[in-house]
Amino acid sequence: MIRNIVFDMGGVLVDVHRERAIRQFQSIGVRRAAELIDSSHHSGIFLAIEDGSIDADTFCRRLCAEAGRAIPREAIEQAWQSIVDPPAPYRLDCVLELRKRYRTFVLSNNNPILMDGWARTARFSAAGRPVTDYFDRVYVSYEMKCVKPDMAIYRMMVADSGIVPSETLFLDDSRDNIRAGEAAGFRTHLVRNGEDWRGAVSAILEAEGRV
């Protein structure tokens, strides 16, 4: 019986726009942006800020070195924010409804620039509420020093939250992350970027007899 639902952020709660982000970073001088930015798993300094190897200030300094020029912090923040759209209100409304019956969590490969400058502020939603208002707990990779699909990040979330994997539905847009979630014992659903996943989630929960 499902008692918990874990949501990825990019590609599930918010739509991801890799090409738009690449153009934004290229416009501020990061010529190798297409090599470093991926919809699910970044590389280089973009991975380093997500796995917590470097902090936001170090990322900005290294990005300037990568570009060979000084880049204003505001331009870097805007480039990061270009990778996602604001969450569709219907998705957040659905989360609030689900939260009446289930514990809800976020498990996201993410970075402090996007989280602190947007997701954890009132700018996150049309309702003027941060992401933390919608979930029991938000787990992000840079704070956990680990990124999906590494099994350690799933184990840490389970240990901290007290959830039982077999009683948990995990939604993600990456096949690798879904496979790792299955290996960790979760029920899973692979979400397509931009998908309205409400019907699929309702069907899964209905099959469990909880709707």
PDB file of C-alpha atoms in Angstrom:
ATOM      1  CA  MET A   1       0.000   0.000   0.000  1.00  0.00           C
ATOM      2  CA  ILE A   2       1.459   3.359  -1.030  1.00  0.00           C
ATOM      3  CA  ARG A   3       1.870   5.848   1.794  1.00  0.00           C
ATOM      4  CA  ASN A   4       4.498   8.196   0.334  1.00  0.00           C
ATOM      5  CA  ILE A   5       5.146   9.927  -2.999  1.00  0.00           C
ATOM      6  CA  VAL A   6       8.583  11.206  -4.038  1.00  0.00           C
ATOM      7  CA  PHE A   7       8.778  13.729  -6.888  1.00  0.00           C
ATOM      8  CA  ASP A   8      11.740  14.730  -8.977  1.00  0.00           C
ATOM      9  CA  MET A   9      11.724  18.476  -9.623  1.00  0.00           C
ATOM     10  CA  GLY A  10      13.023  19.058 -13.164  1.00  0.00           C
ATOM     11  CA  GLY A  11      10.921  17.204 -15.727  1.00  0.00           C
ATOM     12  CA  VAL A  12       8.198  16.341 -13.195  1.00  0.00           C
ATOM     13  CA  LEU A  13       7.211  19.388 -11.131  1.00  0.00           C
ATOM     14  CA  VAL A  14       8.666  21.830 -13.651  1.00  0.00           C
ATOM     15  CA  ASP A  15       9.375  21.462 -17.366  1.00  0.00           C
ATOM     16  CA  VAL A  16      13.052  21.388 -18.365  1.00  0.00           C
ATOM     17  CA  HIS A  17      14.432  23.363 -21.330  1.00  0.00           C
ATOM     18  CA  ARG A  18      17.998  22.205 -21.937  1.00  0.00           C
ATOM     19  CA  GLU A  19      18.444  23.961 -25.276  1.00  0.00           C
ATOM     20  CA  ARG A  20      17.213  27.262 -23.868  1.00  0.00           C
ATOM     21  CA  ALA A  21      19.675  27.017 -20.983  1.00  0.00           C
ATOM     22  CA  ILE A  22      22.511  26.155 -23.357  1.00  0.00           C
ATOM     23  CA  ARG A  23      21.742  29.269 -25.415  1.00  0.00           C
ATOM     24  CA  GLN A  24      21.621  31.397 -22.281  1.00  0.00           C
ATOM     25  CA  PHE A  25      24.964  30.156 -20.998  1.00  0.00           C
ATOM     26  CA  GLN A  26      26.519  30.470 -24.437  1.00  0.00           C
ATOM     27  CA  SER A  27      25.265  34.059 -24.629  1.00  0.00           C
ATOM     28  CA  ILE A  28      27.254  34.949 -21.505  1.00  0.00           C
ATOM     29  CA  GLY A  29      30.399  33.310 -22.877  1.00  0.00           C
ATOM     30  CA  VAL A  30      30.234  29.636 -21.851  1.00  0.00           C
ATOM     31  CA  ARG A  31      31.077  28.186 -25.253  1.00  0.00           C
ATOM     32  CA  ARG A  32      31.105  24.554 -24.034  1.00  0.00           C
ATOM     33  CA  ALA A  33      27.641  24.775 -22.509  1.00  0.00           C
ATOM     34  CA  ALA A  34      26.261  22.046 -24.785  1.00  0.00           C
ATOM     35  CA  GLU A  35      28.930  19.640 -23.500  1.00  0.00           C
ATOM     36  CA  LEU A  36      28.308  20.453 -19.841  1.00  0.00           C
ATOM     37  CA  ILE A  37      24.515  20.760 -19.573  1.00  0.00           C
ATOM     38  CA  ASP A  38      22.218  17.745 -19.764  1.00  0.00           C
ATOM     39  CA  SER A  39      18.531  17.379 -18.971  1.00  0.00           C
ATOM     40  CA  SER A  40      19.284  14.781 -16.281  1.00  0.00           C
ATOM     41  CA  HIS A  41      23.011  14.482 -15.623  1.00  0.00           C
ATOM     42  CA  HIS A  42      25.357  17.442 -16.071  1.00  0.00           C
ATOM     43  CA  SER A  43      29.147  17.206 -16.315  1.00  0.00           C
ATOM     44  CA  GLY A  44      32.173  19.286 -15.346  1.00  0.00           C
ATOM     45  CA  ILE A  45      31.501  22.227 -13.059  1.00  0.00           C
ATOM     46  CA  PHE A  46      27.759  21.865 -13.666  1.00  0.00           C
ATOM     47  CA  LEU A  47      27.922  18.411 -12.083  1.00  0.00           C
ATOM     48  CA  ALA A  48      30.283  19.628  -9.352  1.00  0.00           C
ATOM     49  CA  ILE A  49      27.809  22.224  -8.081  1.00  0.00           C
ATOM     50  CA  GLU A  50      25.018  19.634  -8.101  1.00  0.00           C
ATOM     51  CA  ASP A  51      26.950  16.985  -6.180  1.00  0.00           C
ATOM     52  CA  GLY A  52      28.163  19.552  -3.658  1.00  0.00           C
ATOM     53  CA  SER A  53      31.828  19.333  -4.626  1.00  0.00           C
ATOM     54  CA  ILE A  54      31.879  23.107  -5.075  1.00  0.00           C
ATOM     55  CA  ASP A  55      29.714  25.898  -3.679  1.00  0.00           C
ATOM     56  CA  ALA A  56      27.917  28.643  -5.579  1.00  0.00           C
ATOM     57  CA  ASP A  57      30.747  31.174  -5.301  1.00  0.00           C
ATOM     58  CA  THR A  58      33.305  28.668  -6.576  1.00  0.00           C
ATOM     59  CA  PHE A  59      31.010  27.730  -9.450  1.00  0.00           C
ATOM     60  CA  CYS A  60      30.691  31.376 -10.468  1.00  0.00           C
ATOM     61  CA  ARG A  61      34.460  31.899 -10.367  1.00  0.00           C
ATOM     62  CA  ARG A  62      35.091  28.772 -12.431  1.00  0.00           C
ATOM     63  CA  LEU A  63      32.356  29.700 -14.887  1.00  0.00           C
ATOM     64  CA  CYS A  64      34.056  33.043 -15.425  1.00  0.00           C
ATOM     65  CA  ALA A  65      37.334  31.211 -16.025  1.00  0.00           C
ATOM     66  CA  GLU A  66      35.551  28.879 -18.469  1.00  0.00           C
ATOM     67  CA  ALA A  67      34.187  31.903 -20.335  1.00  0.00           C
ATOM     68  CA  GLY A  68      37.428  33.849 -20.149  1.00  0.00           C
ATOM     69  CA  ARG A  69      35.598  36.911 -18.869  1.00  0.00           C
ATOM     70  CA  ALA A  70      33.901  38.330 -15.796  1.00  0.00           C
ATOM     71  CA  ILE A  71      30.221  37.402 -15.733  1.00  0.00           C
ATOM     72  CA  PRO A  72      27.813  39.258 -13.416  1.00  0.00           C
ATOM     73  CA  ARG A  73      26.289  37.004 -10.758  1.00  0.00           C
ATOM     74  CA  GLU A  74      22.821  38.093 -11.873  1.00  0.00           C
ATOM     75  CA  ALA A  75      23.495  36.854 -15.421  1.00  0.00           C
ATOM     76  CA  ILE A  76      24.589  33.451 -14.072  1.00  0.00           C
ATOM     77  CA  GLU A  77      21.460  33.196 -11.939  1.00  0.00           C
ATOM     78  CA  GLN A  78      19.257  34.102 -14.912  1.00  0.00           C
ATOM     79  CA  ALA A  79      20.995  31.509 -17.074  1.00  0.00           C
ATOM     80  CA  TRP A  80      20.386  28.802 -14.472  1.00  0.00           C
ATOM     81  CA  GLN A  81      16.748  29.780 -14.090  1.00  0.00           C
ATOM     82  CA  SER A  82      16.246  29.584 -17.853  1.00  0.00           C
ATOM     83  CA  ILE A  83      16.556  25.799 -17.665  1.00  0.00           C
ATOM     84  CA  VAL A  84      13.081  25.462 -16.119  1.00  0.00           C
ATOM     85  CA  ASP A  85       9.615  26.932 -16.440  1.00  0.00           C
ATOM     86  CA  PRO A  86       7.632  27.900 -13.346  1.00  0.00           C
ATOM     87  CA  PRO A  87       5.547  24.923 -12.200  1.00  0.00           C
ATOM     88  CA  ALA A  88       2.089  24.661 -13.718  1.00  0.00           C
ATOM     89  CA  PRO A  89      -0.414  25.517 -10.956  1.00  0.00           C
ATOM     90  CA  TYR A  90      -2.383  22.312 -11.631  1.00  0.00           C
ATOM     91  CA  ARG A  91       0.646  20.224 -10.646  1.00  0.00           C
ATOM     92  CA  LEU A  92       1.116  21.992  -7.344  1.00  0.00           C
ATOM     93  CA  ASP A  93      -2.619  21.854  -6.648  1.00  0.00           C
ATOM     94  CA  CYS A  94      -2.453  18.116  -7.240  1.00  0.00           C
ATOM     95  CA  VAL A  95       0.462  17.796  -4.823  1.00  0.00           C
ATOM     96  CA  LEU A  96      -1.522  19.622  -2.142  1.00  0.00           C
ATOM     97  CA  GLU A  97      -4.462  17.263  -2.659  1.00  0.00           C
ATOM     98  CA  LEU A  98      -2.197  14.228  -2.501  1.00  0.00           C
ATOM     99  CA  ARG A  99      -0.570  15.576   0.640  1.00  0.00           C
ATOM    100  CA  LYS A 100      -3.886  15.206   2.467  1.00  0.00           C
ATOM    101  CA  ARG A 101      -3.463  11.415   2.238  1.00  0.00           C
ATOM    102  CA  TYR A 102       0.221  10.787   1.564  1.00  0.00           C
ATOM    103  CA  ARG A 103       3.553  12.058   2.732  1.00  0.00           C
ATOM    104  CA  THR A 104       5.133  13.960  -0.143  1.00  0.00           C
ATOM    105  CA  PHE A 105       8.815  14.570  -0.851  1.00  0.00           C
ATOM    106  CA  VAL A 106      11.140  16.008  -3.484  1.00  0.00           C
ATOM    107  CA  LEU A 107      14.370  14.239  -4.475  1.00  0.00           C
ATOM    108  CA  SER A 108      16.190  16.419  -6.982  1.00  0.00           C
ATOM    109  CA  ASN A 109      19.593  16.753  -8.593  1.00  0.00           C
ATOM    110  CA  ASN A 110      19.862  20.488  -8.123  1.00  0.00           C
ATOM    111  CA  ASN A 111      22.130  23.380  -7.208  1.00  0.00           C
ATOM    112  CA  PRO A 112      22.186  26.193  -4.620  1.00  0.00           C
ATOM    113  CA  ILE A 113      21.874  28.963  -7.205  1.00  0.00           C
ATOM    114  CA  LEU A 114      18.568  27.653  -8.543  1.00  0.00           C
ATOM    115  CA  MET A 115      17.245  26.504  -5.172  1.00  0.00           C
ATOM    116  CA  ASP A 116      18.122  29.551  -3.054  1.00  0.00           C
ATOM    117  CA  GLY A 117      17.539  32.107  -5.795  1.00  0.00           C
ATOM    118  CA  TRP A 118      14.213  30.696  -6.971  1.00  0.00           C
ATOM    119  CA  ALA A 119      12.779  27.392  -5.719  1.00  0.00           C
ATOM    120  CA  ARG A 120      12.973  28.236  -2.019  1.00  0.00           C
ATOM    121  CA  THR A 121      11.513  31.708  -2.541  1.00  0.00           C
ATOM    122  CA  ALA A 122       8.022  33.071  -3.153  1.00  0.00           C
ATOM    123  CA  ARG A 123       8.940  33.323  -6.833  1.00  0.00           C
ATOM    124  CA  PHE A 124       8.663  29.552  -7.204  1.00  0.00           C
ATOM    125  CA  SER A 125       4.889  29.426  -7.650  1.00  0.00           C
ATOM    126  CA  ALA A 126       2.087  31.597  -8.974  1.00  0.00           C
ATOM    127  CA  ALA A 127       0.619  31.394  -5.461  1.00  0.00           C
ATOM    128  CA  GLY A 128       3.720  33.094  -4.059  1.00  0.00           C
ATOM    129  CA  ARG A 129       4.796  30.016  -2.117  1.00  0.00           C
ATOM    130  CA  PRO A 130       8.221  28.316  -2.065  1.00  0.00           C
ATOM    131  CA  VAL A 131       8.657  24.670  -2.973  1.00  0.00           C
ATOM    132  CA  THR A 132       9.046  23.798   0.706  1.00  0.00           C
ATOM    133  CA  ASP A 133       5.389  24.746   1.313  1.00  0.00           C
ATOM    134  CA  TYR A 134       4.215  21.843  -0.830  1.00  0.00           C
ATOM    135  CA  PHE A 135       6.210  18.936   0.590  1.00  0.00           C
ATOM    136  CA  ASP A 136       7.031  17.269   3.867  1.00  0.00           C
ATOM    137  CA  ARG A 137      10.708  17.467   2.994  1.00  0.00           C
ATOM    138  CA  VAL A 138      12.829  18.586   0.026  1.00  0.00           C
ATOM    139  CA  TYR A 139      16.006  16.572  -0.602  1.00  0.00           C
ATOM    140  CA  VAL A 140      18.553  18.084  -2.985  1.00  0.00           C
ATOM    141  CA  SER A 141      21.763  16.582  -4.266  1.00  0.00           C
ATOM    142  CA  TYR A 142      24.210  19.373  -3.417  1.00  0.00           C
ATOM    143  CA  GLU A 143      23.202  19.213   0.257  1.00  0.00           C
ATOM    144  CA  MET A 144      23.454  15.409   0.278  1.00  0.00           C
ATOM    145  CA  LYS A 145      26.827  15.444  -1.554  1.00  0.00           C
ATOM    146  CA  CYS A 146      25.488  12.853  -3.973  1.00  0.00           C
ATOM    147  CA  VAL A 147      23.464  12.789  -7.205  1.00  0.00           C
ATOM    148  CA  LYS A 148      20.934  10.406  -8.657  1.00  0.00           C
ATOM    149  CA  PRO A 149      21.247   7.656  -9.825  1.00  0.00           C
ATOM    150  CA  ASP A 150      23.847   6.872  -7.141  1.00  0.00           C
ATOM    151  CA  MET A 151      22.140   4.465  -4.734  1.00  0.00           C
ATOM    152  CA  ALA A 152      23.546   6.364  -1.756  1.00  0.00           C
ATOM    153  CA  ILE A 153      21.170   9.286  -2.298  1.00  0.00           C
ATOM    154  CA  TYR A 154      18.143   6.989  -2.106  1.00  0.00           C
ATOM    155  CA  ARG A 155      19.455   5.329   1.047  1.00  0.00           C
ATOM    156  CA  MET A 156      20.067   8.692   2.700  1.00  0.00           C
ATOM    157  CA  MET A 157      16.551   9.888   1.902  1.00  0.00           C
ATOM    158  CA  VAL A 158      15.029   6.687   3.273  1.00  0.00           C
ATOM    159  CA  ALA A 159      17.107   6.859   6.449  1.00  0.00           C
ATOM    160  CA  ASP A 160      16.278  10.515   7.100  1.00  0.00           C
ATOM    161  CA  SER A 161      12.563  10.389   6.259  1.00  0.00           C
ATOM    162  CA  GLY A 162      11.756   6.986   7.737  1.00  0.00           C
ATOM    163  CA  ILE A 163       9.781   5.993   4.657  1.00  0.00           C
ATOM    164  CA  VAL A 164       9.487   2.383   3.534  1.00  0.00           C
ATOM    165  CA  PRO A 165      10.534   2.050  -0.141  1.00  0.00           C
ATOM    166  CA  SER A 166       7.874  -0.575  -0.937  1.00  0.00           C
ATOM    167  CA  GLU A 167       5.239   1.884   0.320  1.00  0.00           C
ATOM    168  CA  THR A 168       6.596   4.731  -1.794  1.00  0.00           C
ATOM    169  CA  LEU A 169       5.856   5.890  -5.352  1.00  0.00           C
ATOM    170  CA  PHE A 170       8.821   7.593  -7.047  1.00  0.00           C
ATOM    171  CA  LEU A 171       8.315   9.869 -10.075  1.00  0.00           C
ATOM    172  CA  ASP A 172      11.287  10.874 -12.236  1.00  0.00           C
ATOM    173  CA  ASP A 173      11.958  11.773 -15.869  1.00  0.00           C
ATOM    174  CA  SER A 174      15.258   9.856 -16.134  1.00  0.00           C
ATOM    175  CA  ARG A 175      15.318   6.145 -16.952  1.00  0.00           C
ATOM    176  CA  ASP A 176      18.588   5.770 -15.054  1.00  0.00           C
ATOM    177  CA  ASN A 177      17.089   7.371 -11.965  1.00  0.00           C
ATOM    178  CA  ILE A 178      13.976   5.218 -12.261  1.00  0.00           C
ATOM    179  CA  ARG A 179      16.064   2.046 -12.532  1.00  0.00           C
ATOM    180  CA  ALA A 180      17.967   3.045  -9.417  1.00  0.00           C
ATOM    181  CA  GLY A 181      14.686   3.782  -7.634  1.00  0.00           C
ATOM    182  CA  GLU A 182      13.414   0.335  -8.544  1.00  0.00           C
ATOM    183  CA  ALA A 183      16.649  -1.214  -7.279  1.00  0.00           C
ATOM    184  CA  ALA A 184      16.103   0.664  -4.014  1.00  0.00           C
ATOM    185  CA  GLY A 185      12.653  -0.934  -3.720  1.00  0.00           C
ATOM    186  CA  PHE A 186      10.381   1.932  -4.762  1.00  0.00           C
ATOM    187  CA  ARG A 187       7.300   1.752  -6.929  1.00  0.00           C
ATOM    188  CA  THR A 188       8.116   3.991  -9.907  1.00  0.00           C
ATOM    189  CA  HIS A 189       6.636   5.934 -12.785  1.00  0.00           C
ATOM    190  CA  LEU A 190       8.739   7.373 -15.615  1.00  0.00           C
ATOM    191  CA  VAL A 191       7.465  10.865 -16.471  1.00  0.00           C
ATOM    192  CA  ARG A 192       7.994  12.500 -19.845  1.00  0.00           C
ATOM    193  CA  ASN A 193       9.126  16.116 -19.663  1.00  0.00           C
ATOM    194  CA  GLY A 194       5.976  18.233 -20.031  1.00  0.00           C
ATOM    195  CA  GLU A 195       3.628  15.345 -19.214  1.00  0.00           C
ATOM    196  CA  ASP A 196       0.441  15.810 -17.222  1.00  0.00           C
ATOM    197  CA  TRP A 197       1.134  12.902 -14.879  1.00  0.00           C
ATOM    198  CA  ARG A 198      -2.020  13.243 -12.779  1.00  0.00           C
ATOM    199  CA  GLY A 199      -3.933  10.488 -14.552  1.00  0.00           C
ATOM    200  CA  ALA A 200      -1.061   8.010 -14.338  1.00  0.00           C
ATOM    201  CA  VAL A 201      -0.521   8.720 -10.653  1.00  0.00           C
ATOM    202  CA  SER A 202      -4.231   8.400  -9.908  1.00  0.00           C
ATOM    203  CA  ALA A 203      -4.323   5.052 -11.717  1.00  0.00           C
ATOM    204  CA  ILE A 204      -1.371   3.733  -9.714  1.00  0.00           C
ATOM    205  CA  LEU A 205      -2.868   4.889  -6.416  1.00  0.00           C
ATOM    206  CA  GLU A 206      -6.317   3.586  -7.335  1.00  0.00           C
ATOM    207  CA  ALA A 207      -4.796   0.180  -8.031  1.00  0.00           C
ATOM    208  CA  GLU A 208      -3.396   0.310  -4.500  1.00  0.00           C
ATOM    209  CA  GLY A 209      -6.862   0.984  -3.118  1.00  0.00           C
ATOM    210  CA  ARG A 210      -6.006   4.365  -1.630  1.00  0.00           C
ATOM    211  CA  VAL A 211      -8.011   6.714  -3.879  1.00  0.00           C
TER     212      VAL A 211
END
